[in-house]
mmCIF file of C-alpha atoms in Angstrom:
data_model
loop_
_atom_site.group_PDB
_atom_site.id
_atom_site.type_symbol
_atom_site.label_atom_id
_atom_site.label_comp_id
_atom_site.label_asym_id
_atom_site.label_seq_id
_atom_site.Cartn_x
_atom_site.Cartn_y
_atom_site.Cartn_z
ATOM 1 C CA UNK A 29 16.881 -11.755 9.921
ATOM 2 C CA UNK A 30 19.430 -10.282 12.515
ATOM 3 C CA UNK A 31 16.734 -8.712 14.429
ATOM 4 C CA UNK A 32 14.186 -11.424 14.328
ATOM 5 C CA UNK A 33 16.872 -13.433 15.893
ATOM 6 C CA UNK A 34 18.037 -10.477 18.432
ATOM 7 C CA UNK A 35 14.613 -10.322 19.639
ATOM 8 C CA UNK A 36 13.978 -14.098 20.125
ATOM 9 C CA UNK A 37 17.293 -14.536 22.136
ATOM 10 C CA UNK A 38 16.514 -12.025 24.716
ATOM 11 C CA UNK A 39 12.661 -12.650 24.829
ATOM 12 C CA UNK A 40 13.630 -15.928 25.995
ATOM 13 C CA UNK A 41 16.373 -14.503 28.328
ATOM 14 C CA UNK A 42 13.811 -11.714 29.663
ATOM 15 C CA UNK A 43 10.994 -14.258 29.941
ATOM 16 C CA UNK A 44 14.188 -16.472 32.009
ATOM 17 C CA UNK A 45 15.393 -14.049 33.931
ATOM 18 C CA UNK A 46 11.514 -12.719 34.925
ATOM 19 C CA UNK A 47 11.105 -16.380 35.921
ATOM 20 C CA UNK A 48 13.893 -16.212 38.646
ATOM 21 C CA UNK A 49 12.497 -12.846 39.966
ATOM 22 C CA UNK A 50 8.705 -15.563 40.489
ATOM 23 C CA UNK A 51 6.539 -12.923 38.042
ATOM 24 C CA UNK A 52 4.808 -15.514 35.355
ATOM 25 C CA UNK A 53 5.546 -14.463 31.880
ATOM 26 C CA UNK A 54 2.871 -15.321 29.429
ATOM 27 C CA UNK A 55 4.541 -16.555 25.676
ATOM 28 C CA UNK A 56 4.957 -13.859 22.409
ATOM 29 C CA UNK A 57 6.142 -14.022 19.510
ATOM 30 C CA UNK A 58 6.799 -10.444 19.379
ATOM 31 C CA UNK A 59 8.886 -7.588 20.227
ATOM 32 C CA UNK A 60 7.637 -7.613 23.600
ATOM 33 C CA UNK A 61 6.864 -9.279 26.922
ATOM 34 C CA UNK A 62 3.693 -9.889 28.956
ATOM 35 C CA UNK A 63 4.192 -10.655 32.337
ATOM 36 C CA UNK A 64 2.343 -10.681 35.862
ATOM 37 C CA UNK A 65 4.370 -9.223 38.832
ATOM 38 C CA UNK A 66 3.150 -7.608 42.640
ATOM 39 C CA UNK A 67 0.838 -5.041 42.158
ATOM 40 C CA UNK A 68 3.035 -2.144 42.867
ATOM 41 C CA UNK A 69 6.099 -2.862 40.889
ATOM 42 C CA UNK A 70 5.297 -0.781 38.340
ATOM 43 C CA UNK A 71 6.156 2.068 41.467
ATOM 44 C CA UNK A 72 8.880 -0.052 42.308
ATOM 45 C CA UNK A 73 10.608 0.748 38.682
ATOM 46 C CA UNK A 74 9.920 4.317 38.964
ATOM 47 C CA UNK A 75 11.752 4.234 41.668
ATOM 48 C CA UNK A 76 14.624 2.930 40.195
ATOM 49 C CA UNK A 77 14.276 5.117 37.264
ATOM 50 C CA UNK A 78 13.003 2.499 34.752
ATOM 51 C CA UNK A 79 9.719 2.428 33.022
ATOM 52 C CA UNK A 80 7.446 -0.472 31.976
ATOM 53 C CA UNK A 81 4.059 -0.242 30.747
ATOM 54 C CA UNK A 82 1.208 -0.674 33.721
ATOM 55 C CA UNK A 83 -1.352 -2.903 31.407
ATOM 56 C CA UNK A 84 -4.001 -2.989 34.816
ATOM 57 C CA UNK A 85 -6.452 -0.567 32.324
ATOM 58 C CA UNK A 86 -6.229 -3.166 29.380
ATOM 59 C CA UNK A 87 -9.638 -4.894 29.332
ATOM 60 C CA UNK A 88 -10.217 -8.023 31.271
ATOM 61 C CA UNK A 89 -6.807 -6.985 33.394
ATOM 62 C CA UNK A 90 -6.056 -5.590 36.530
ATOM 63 C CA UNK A 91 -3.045 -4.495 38.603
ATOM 64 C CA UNK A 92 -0.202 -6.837 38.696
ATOM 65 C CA UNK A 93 -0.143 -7.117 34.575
ATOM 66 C CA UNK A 94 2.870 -5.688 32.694
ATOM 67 C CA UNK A 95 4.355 -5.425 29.344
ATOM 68 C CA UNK A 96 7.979 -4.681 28.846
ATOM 69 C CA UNK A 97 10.215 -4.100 25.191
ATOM 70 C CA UNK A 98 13.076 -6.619 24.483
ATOM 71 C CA UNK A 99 15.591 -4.324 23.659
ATOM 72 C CA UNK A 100 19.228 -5.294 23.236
ATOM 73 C CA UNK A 101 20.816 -7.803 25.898
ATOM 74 C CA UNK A 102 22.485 -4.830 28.127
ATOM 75 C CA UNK A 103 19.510 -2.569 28.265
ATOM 76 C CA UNK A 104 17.085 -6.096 29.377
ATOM 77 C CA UNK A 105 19.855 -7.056 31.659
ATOM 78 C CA UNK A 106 19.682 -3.269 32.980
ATOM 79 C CA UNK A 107 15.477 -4.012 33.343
ATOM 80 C CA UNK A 108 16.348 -7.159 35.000
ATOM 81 C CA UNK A 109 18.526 -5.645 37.479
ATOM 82 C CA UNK A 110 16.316 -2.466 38.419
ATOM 83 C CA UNK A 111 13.436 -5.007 38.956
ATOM 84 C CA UNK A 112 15.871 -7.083 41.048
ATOM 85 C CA UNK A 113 16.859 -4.097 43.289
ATOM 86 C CA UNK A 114 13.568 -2.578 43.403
ATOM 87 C CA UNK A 115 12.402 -5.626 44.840
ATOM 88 C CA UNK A 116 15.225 -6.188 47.283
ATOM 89 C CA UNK A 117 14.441 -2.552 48.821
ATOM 90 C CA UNK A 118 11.045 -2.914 48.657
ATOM 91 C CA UNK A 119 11.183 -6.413 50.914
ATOM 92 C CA UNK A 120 13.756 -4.884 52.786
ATOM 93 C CA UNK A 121 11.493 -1.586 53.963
ATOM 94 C CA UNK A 122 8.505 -4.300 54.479
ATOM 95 C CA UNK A 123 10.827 -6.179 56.902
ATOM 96 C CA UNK A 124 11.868 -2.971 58.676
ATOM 97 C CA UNK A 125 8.142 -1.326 58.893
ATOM 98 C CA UNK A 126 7.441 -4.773 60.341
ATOM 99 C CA UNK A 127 9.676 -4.762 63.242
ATOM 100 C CA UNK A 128 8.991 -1.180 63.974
ATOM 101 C CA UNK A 129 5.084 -2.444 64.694
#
């Protein structure tokens, strides 16, 4: 019962919290989270040394599609926070390669 309910609380805060970051989370009832993000931000975790799964060779997907675990509330926040500053320095090294053209 404790875990049903762990999981539900922090689906709903991932699926919140992916909201904020403007990727469209798709609803689950289960121990996981389907979302759509930029195309490369599954090289944009890497990069902050956090995995999610890449579901672009599911069938009927293509890049941009991603599932993640809900895991307990400080590991998501940790997710939430590599995604955040992935995305930060990614738009930030756009901006730069921009003014250097």
């Amino acid at each position: 019962h404790n875990t049903r309910w762990l999981i539900r609380e922090e689906r709903k805060y991932l699926a919140r919290a992916l909201h904020l970051l403007e990727m469209e989370t798709f609803d689950s009832q289960a121990n996981y989270l389907f979302f759509k993000g930029p195309e490369d931000l599954f090289e944009i975790c890497v990069g902050q040394n956090v995995l999610i799964r890449d579901c672009s060779n599911y069938p009927g997907l293509g890049r941009g599609f991603y599932r993640v675990a809900v895991r307990t509330h400080e590991e998501n926040e940790r997710l939430i926070q590599a995604i955040h500053d992935g995305l930060m320095e990614a738009r930030k090294k756009a901006q730069e390669e921009e003014v250097e053209e």
